mmCIF file of C-alpha atoms in Angstrom:
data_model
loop_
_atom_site.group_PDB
_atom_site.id
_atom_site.type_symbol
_atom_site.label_atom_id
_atom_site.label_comp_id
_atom_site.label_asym_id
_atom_site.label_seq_id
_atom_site.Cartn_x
_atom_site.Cartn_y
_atom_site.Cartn_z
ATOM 1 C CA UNK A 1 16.355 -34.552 97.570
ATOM 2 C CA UNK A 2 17.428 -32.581 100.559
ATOM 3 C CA UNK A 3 20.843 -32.289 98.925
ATOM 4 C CA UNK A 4 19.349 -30.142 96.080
ATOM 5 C CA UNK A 5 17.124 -27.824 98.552
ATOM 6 C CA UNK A 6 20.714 -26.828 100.288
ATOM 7 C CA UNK A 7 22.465 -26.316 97.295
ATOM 8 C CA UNK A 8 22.424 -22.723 96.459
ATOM 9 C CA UNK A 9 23.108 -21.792 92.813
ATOM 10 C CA UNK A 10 25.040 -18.990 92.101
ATOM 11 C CA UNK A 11 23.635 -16.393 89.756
ATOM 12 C CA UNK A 12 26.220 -16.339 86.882
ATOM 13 C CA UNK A 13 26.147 -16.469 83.355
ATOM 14 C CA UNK A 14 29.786 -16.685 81.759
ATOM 15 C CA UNK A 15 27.935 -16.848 78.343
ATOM 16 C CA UNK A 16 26.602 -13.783 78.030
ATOM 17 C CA UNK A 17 29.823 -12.093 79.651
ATOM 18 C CA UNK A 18 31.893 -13.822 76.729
ATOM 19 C CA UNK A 19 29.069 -11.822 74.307
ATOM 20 C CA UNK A 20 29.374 -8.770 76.381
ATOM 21 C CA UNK A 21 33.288 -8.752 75.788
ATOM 22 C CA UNK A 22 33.198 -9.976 72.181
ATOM 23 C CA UNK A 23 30.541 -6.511 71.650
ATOM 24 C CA UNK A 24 33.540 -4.271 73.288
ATOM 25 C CA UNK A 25 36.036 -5.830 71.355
ATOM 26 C CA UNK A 26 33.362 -4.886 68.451
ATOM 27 C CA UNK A 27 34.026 -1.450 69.572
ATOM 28 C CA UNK A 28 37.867 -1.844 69.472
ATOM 29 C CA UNK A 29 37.828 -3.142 66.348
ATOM 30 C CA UNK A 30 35.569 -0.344 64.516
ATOM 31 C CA UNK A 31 37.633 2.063 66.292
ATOM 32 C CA UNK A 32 40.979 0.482 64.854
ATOM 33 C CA UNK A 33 39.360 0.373 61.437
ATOM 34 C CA UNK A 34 38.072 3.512 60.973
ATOM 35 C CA UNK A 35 41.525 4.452 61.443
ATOM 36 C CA UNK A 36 43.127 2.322 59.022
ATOM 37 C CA UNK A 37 40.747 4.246 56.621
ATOM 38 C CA UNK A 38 42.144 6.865 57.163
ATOM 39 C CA UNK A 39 45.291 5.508 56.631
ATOM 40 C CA UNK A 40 44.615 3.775 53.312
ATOM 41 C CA UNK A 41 43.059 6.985 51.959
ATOM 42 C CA UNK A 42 45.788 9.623 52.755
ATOM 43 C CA UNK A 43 48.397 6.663 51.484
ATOM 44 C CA UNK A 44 46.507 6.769 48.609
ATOM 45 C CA UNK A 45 46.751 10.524 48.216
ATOM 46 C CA UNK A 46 50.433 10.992 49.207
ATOM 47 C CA UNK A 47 52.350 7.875 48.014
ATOM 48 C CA UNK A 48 55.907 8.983 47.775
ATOM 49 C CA UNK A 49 55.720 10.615 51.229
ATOM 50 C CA UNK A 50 54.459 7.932 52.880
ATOM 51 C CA UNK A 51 57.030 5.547 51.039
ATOM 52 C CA UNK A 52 59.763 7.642 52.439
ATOM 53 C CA UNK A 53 58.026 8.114 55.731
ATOM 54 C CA UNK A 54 57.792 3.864 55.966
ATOM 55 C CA UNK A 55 61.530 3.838 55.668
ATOM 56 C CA UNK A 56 62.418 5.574 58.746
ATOM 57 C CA UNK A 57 60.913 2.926 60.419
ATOM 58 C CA UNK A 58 63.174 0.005 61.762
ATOM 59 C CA UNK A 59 61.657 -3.095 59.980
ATOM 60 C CA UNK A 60 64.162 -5.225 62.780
ATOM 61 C CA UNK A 61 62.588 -3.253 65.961
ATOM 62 C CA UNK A 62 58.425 -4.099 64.369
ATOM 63 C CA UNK A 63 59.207 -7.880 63.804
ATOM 64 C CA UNK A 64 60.558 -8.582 67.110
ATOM 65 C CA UNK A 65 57.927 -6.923 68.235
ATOM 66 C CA UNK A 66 55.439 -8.814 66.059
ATOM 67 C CA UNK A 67 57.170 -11.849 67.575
ATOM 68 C CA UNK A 68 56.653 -10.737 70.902
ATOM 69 C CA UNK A 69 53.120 -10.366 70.894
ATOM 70 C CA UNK A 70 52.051 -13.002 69.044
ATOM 71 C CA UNK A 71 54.384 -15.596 71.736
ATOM 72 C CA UNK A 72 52.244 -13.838 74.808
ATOM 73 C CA UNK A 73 49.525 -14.433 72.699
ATOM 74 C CA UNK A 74 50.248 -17.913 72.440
ATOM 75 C CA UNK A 75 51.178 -18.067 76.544
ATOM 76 C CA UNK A 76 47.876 -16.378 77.814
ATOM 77 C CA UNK A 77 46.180 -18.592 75.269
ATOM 78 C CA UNK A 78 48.015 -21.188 77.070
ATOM 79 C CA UNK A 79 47.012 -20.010 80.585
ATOM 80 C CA UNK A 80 43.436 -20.445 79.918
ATOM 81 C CA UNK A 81 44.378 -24.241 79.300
ATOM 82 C CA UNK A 82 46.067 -24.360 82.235
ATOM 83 C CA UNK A 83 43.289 -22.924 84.243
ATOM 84 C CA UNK A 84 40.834 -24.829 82.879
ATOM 85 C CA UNK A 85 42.718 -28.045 83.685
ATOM 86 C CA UNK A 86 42.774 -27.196 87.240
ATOM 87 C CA UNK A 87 46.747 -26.699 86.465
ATOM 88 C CA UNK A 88 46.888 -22.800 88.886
ATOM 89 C CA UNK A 89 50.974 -22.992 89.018
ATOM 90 C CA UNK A 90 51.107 -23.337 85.419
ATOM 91 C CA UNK A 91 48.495 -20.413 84.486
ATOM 92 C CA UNK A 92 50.192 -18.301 86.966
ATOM 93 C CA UNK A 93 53.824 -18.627 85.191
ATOM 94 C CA UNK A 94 52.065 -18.251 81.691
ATOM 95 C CA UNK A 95 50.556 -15.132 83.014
ATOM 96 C CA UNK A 96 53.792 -14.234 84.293
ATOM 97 C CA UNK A 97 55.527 -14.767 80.861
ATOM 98 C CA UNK A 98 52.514 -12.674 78.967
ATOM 99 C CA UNK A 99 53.362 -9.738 80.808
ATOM 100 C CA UNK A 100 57.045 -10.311 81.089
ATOM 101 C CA UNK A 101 56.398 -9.704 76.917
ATOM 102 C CA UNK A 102 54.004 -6.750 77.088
ATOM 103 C CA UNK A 103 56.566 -5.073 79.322
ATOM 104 C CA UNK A 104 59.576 -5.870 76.754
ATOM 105 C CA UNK A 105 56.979 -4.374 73.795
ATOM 106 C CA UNK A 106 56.488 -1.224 75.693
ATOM 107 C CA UNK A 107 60.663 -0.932 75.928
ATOM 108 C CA UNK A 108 60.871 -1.273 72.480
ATOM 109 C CA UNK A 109 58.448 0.985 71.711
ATOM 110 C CA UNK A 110 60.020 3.644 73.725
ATOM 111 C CA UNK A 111 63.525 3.240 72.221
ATOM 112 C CA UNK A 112 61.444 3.483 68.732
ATOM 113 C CA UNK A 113 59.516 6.532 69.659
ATOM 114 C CA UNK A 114 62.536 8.104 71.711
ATOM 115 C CA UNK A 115 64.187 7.351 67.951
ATOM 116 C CA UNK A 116 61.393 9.368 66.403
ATOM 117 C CA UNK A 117 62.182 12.202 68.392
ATOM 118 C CA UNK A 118 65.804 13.041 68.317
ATOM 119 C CA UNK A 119 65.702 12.669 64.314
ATOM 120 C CA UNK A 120 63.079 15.294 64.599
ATOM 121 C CA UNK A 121 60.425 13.287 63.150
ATOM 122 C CA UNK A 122 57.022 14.091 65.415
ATOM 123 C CA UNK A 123 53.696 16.052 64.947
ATOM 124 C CA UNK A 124 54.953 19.920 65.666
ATOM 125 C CA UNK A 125 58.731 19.645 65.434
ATOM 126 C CA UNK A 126 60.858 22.544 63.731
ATOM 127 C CA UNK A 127 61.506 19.846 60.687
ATOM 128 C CA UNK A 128 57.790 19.050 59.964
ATOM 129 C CA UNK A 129 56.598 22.090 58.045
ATOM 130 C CA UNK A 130 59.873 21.829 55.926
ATOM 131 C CA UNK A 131 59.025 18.330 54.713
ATOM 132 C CA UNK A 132 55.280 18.312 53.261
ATOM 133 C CA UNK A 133 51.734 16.963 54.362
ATOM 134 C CA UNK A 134 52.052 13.827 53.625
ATOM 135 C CA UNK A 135 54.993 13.292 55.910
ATOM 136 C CA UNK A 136 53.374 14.958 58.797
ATOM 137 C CA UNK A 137 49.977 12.651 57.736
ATOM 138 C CA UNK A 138 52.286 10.042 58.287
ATOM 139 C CA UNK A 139 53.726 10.586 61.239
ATOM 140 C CA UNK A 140 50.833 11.846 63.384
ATOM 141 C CA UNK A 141 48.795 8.656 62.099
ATOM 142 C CA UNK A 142 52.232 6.748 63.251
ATOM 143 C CA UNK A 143 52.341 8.229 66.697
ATOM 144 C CA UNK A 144 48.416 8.280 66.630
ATOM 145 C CA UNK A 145 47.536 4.597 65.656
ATOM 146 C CA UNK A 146 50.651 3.037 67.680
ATOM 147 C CA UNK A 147 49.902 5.232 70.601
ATOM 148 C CA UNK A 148 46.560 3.696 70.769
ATOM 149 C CA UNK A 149 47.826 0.533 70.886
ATOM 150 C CA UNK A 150 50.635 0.769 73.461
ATOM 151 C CA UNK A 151 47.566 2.324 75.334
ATOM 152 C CA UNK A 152 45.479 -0.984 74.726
ATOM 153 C CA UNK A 153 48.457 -2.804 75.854
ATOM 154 C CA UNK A 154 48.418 -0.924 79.218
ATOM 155 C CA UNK A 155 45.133 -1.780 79.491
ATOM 156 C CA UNK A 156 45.330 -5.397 78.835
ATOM 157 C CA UNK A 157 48.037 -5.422 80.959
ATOM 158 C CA UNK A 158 46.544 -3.603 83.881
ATOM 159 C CA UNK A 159 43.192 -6.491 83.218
ATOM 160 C CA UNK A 160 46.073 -8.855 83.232
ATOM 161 C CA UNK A 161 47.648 -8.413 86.829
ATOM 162 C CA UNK A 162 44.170 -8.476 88.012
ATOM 163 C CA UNK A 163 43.952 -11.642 86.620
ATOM 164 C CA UNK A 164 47.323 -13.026 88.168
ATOM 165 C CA UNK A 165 46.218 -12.340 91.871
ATOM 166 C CA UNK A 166 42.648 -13.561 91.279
ATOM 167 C CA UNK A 167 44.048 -16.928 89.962
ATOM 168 C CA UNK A 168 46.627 -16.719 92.637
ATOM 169 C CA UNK A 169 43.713 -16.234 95.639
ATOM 170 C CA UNK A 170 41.778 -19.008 93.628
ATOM 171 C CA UNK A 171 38.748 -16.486 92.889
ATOM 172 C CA UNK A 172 39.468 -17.576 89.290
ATOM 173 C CA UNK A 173 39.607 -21.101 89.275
ATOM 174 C CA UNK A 174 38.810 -24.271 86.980
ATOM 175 C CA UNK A 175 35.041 -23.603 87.812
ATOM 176 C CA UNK A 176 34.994 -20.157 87.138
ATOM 177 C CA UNK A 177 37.465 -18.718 84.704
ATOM 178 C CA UNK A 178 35.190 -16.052 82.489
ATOM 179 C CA UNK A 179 37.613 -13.197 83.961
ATOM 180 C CA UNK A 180 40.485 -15.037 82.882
ATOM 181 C CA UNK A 181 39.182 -15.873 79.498
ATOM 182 C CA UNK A 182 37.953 -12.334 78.662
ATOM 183 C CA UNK A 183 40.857 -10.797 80.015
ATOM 184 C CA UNK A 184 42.822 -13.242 77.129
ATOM 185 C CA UNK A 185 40.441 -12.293 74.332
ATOM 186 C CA UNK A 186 41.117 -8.694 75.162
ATOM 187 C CA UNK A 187 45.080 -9.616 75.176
ATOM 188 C CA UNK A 188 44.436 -11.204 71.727
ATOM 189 C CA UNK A 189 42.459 -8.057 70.114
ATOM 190 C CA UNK A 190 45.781 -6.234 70.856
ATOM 191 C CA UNK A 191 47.898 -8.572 69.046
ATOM 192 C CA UNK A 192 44.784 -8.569 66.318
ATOM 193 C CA UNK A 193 45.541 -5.227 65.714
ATOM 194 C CA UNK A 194 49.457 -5.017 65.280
ATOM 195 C CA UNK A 195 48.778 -7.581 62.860
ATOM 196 C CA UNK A 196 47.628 -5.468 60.633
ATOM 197 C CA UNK A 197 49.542 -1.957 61.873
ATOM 198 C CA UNK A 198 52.553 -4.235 61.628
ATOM 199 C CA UNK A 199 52.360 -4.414 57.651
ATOM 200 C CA UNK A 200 50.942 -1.215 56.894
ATOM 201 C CA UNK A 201 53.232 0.604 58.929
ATOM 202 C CA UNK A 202 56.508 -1.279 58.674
ATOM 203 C CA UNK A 203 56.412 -3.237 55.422
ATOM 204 C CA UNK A 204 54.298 -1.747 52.685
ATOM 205 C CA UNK A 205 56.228 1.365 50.634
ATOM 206 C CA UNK B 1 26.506 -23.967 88.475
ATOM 207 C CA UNK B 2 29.483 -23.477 85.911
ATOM 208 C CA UNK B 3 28.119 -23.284 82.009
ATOM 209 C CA UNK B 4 31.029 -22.860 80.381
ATOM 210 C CA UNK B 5 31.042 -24.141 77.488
ATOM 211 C CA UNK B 6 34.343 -26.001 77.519
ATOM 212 C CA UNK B 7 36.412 -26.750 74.764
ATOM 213 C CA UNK B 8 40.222 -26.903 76.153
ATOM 214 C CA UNK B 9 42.545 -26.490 73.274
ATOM 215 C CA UNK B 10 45.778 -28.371 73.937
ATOM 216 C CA UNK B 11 49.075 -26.578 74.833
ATOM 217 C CA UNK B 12 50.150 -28.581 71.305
ATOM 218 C CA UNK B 13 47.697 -26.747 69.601
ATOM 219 C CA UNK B 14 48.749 -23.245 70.171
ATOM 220 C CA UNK B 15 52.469 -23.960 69.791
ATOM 221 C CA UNK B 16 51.867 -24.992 66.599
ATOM 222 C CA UNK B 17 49.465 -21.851 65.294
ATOM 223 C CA UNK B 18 52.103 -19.727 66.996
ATOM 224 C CA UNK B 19 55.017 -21.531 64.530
ATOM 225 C CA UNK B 20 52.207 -20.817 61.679
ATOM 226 C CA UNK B 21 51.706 -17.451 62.978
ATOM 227 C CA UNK B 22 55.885 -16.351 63.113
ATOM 228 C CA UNK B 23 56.660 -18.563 59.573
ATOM 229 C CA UNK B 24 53.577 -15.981 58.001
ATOM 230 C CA UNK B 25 55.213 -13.014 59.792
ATOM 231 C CA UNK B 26 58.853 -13.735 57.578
ATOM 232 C CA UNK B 27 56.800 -14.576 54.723
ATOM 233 C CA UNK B 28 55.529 -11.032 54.603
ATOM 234 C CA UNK B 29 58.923 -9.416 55.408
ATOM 235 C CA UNK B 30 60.683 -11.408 52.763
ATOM 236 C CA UNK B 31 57.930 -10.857 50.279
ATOM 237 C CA UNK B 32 57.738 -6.882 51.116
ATOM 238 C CA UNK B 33 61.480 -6.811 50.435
ATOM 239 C CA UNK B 34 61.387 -7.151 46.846
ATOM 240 C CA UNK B 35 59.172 -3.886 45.968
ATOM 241 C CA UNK B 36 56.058 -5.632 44.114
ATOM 242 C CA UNK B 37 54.062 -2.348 44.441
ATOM 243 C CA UNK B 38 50.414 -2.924 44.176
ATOM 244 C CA UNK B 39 50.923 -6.501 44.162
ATOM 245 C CA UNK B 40 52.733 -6.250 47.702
ATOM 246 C CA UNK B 41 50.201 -4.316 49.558
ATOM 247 C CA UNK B 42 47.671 -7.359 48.464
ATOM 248 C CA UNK B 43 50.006 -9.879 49.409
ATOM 249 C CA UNK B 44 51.025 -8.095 52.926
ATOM 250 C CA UNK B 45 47.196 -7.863 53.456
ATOM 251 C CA UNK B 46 46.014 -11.164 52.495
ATOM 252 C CA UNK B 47 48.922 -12.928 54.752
ATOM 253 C CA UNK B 48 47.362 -10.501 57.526
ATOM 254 C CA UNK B 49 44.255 -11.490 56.985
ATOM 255 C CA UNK B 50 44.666 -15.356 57.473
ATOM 256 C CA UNK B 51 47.176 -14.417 60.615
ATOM 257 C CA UNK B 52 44.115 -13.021 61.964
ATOM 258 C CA UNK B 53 41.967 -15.741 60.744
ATOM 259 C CA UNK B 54 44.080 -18.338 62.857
ATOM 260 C CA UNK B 55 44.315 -15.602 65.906
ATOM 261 C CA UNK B 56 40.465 -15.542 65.871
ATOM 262 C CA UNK B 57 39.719 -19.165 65.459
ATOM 263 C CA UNK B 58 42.411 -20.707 67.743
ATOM 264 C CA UNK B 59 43.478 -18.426 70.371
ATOM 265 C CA UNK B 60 40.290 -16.855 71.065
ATOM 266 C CA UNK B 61 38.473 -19.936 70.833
ATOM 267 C CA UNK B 62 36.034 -18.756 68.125
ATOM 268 C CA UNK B 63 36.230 -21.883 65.855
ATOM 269 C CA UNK B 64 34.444 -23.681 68.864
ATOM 270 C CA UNK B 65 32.089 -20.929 70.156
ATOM 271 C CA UNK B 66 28.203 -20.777 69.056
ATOM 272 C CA UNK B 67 27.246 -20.005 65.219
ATOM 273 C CA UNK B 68 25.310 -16.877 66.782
ATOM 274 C CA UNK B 69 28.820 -15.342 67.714
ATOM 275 C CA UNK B 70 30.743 -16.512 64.985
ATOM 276 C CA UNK B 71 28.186 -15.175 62.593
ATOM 277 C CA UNK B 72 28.594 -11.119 64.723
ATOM 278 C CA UNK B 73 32.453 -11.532 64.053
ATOM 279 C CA UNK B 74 32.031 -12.213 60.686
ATOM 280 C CA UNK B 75 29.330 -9.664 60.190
ATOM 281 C CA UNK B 76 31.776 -6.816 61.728
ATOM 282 C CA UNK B 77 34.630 -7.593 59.421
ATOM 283 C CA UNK B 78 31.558 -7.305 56.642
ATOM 284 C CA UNK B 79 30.614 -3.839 58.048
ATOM 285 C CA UNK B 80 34.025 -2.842 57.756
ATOM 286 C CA UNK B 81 34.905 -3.757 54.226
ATOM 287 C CA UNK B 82 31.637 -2.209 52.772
ATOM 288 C CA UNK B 83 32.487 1.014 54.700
ATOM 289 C CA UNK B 84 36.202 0.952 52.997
ATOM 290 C CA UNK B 85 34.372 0.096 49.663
ATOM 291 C CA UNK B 86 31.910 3.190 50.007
ATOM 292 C CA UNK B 87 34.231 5.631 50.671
ATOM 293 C CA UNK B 88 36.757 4.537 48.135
ATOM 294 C CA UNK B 89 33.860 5.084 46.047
ATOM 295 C CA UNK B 90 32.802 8.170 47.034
ATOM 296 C CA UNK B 91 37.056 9.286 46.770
ATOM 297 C CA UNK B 92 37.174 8.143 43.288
ATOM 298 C CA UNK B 93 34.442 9.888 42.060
ATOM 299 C CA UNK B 94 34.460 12.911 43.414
#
């Protein structure tokens, strides 16, 4: 009996954290969409532009980077297994290997964008007026919608090295891991979202 | 006192949705290749849609969280296909 008078319980409710993330990522995704609307409607107004907009993209540079994401989706998946099975070395490298990915998506993304730039192809450039609206719709909902991502993955990655030295100073551990496990549900809204960018951006003409 | 509501999904597990996951990704680049037109945008979309599917039920746990949040996801996805429907609507008719 005594043993349950000492025991002091510690106010915490990783359920209604969980909900709390899953209503930002609400946010994130309404945000995301309403841009895809406007996407879908000025595609639908400006068809050939956008066509010959798509093809300036590199199709190579997108699926690697599709590839990236979803593997460091898959490893901070992963560390949340680890963590959970007491496993800290393991989460810690799977960690490790999520943002070793995030980092090699940002370099791609600046080669891409860097890309975008020299051929002239950006919001304001001396070319854009020449070309039409619905290549300058294009491109400023390009630079606009993957901008906001790369942003996002900052973000995540930013909630990410947090979680790293918390696991590491055992502040998330197999008893408490609701950090860990929202910071990994806000990793996977990122790679949610260039799901879908991926396509429309990349594929579709 | 933790509550988590554990369910640990084995390292097994998300290797394989990850193979799922990259084999859907070539799908769509192979099948975007050959210039479908309307048909390709559906295609490109539905693939999409069951990549997020298996992002949203495996990695982020959601096929063993409570009906009460399972329900909100799906409700948000709703919200968001009636507003494209509405103002597709409201573009074709105007």
């Amino acid at each position: 009996m005594s043993e349950m008078i000492t025991h002091v319980e510690e106010h915490r409710d990783d359920e209604a954290s969980k909900l709390g993330m899953w209503l930002f990522i609400f946010t994130e995704l309404l945000l995301f969409g309403g841009l895809f609307l406007v996407y879908s409607i000025f595609r639908a107004e400006y068809p050939l532009a956008f066509h010959e907009s798509s093809l300036e993209l590199s199709v190579t540079i997108g699926a690697i980077n599709t590839i990236v994401l979803l593997f460091s989706s898959m490893t901070i998946a992963m560390a949340l297994t680890a963590i959970q099975k007491n496993d800290q070395k393991r989460a810690l490298i799977f960690i490790g290997i999520t943002l070793f990915c995030a980092a090699i998506f940002l370099v791609n993304k600046y080669f891409e964008w860097g890309h975008k730039f020299e051929m002239k192809l950006y919001p304001g450039s001396p070319l854009m007026p020449l070309l039409g609206r619905g290549y300058l719709l294009y491109f400023s909902l390009y630079f606009f919608m993957t901008g906001l991502h790369a942003l996002h993955i900052i973000i995540g990655m930013t909630l990410l090295v947090v979680c790293y030295f918390k696991v590491k100073s055992k502040n998330i551990n197999s008893k408490d891991y609701v950090l860990l496990e929202n910071g990994a549900l806000y990793w996977h809204l990122v790679d949610l979202i260039w799901i879908f960018l991926f396509p429309l951006m990349y594929l579709i003409s | 006192m933790a509550n988590n509501t554990t369910h640990t999904t084995e390292y097994r597990v998300l290797a394989k949705i990850l193979l799922v996951l990259m084999f859907l990704t070539f799908l769509t680049i192979s099948i975007t290749s050959f210039h479908l037109g309307a048909f390709t945008v559906t295609v490109a979309l539905l693939i999409a849609g069951v990549k997020g599917f298996l992002v949203l039920s495996y990695f982020m746990h959601l096929k063993y969280e409570s009906l009460l949040l399972r329900i909100l996801v799906g409700m948000v996805f709703v919200l968001f296909i009636v507003i494209v429907l509405i103002t597709f609507i409201d573009y074709a008719y105007r």
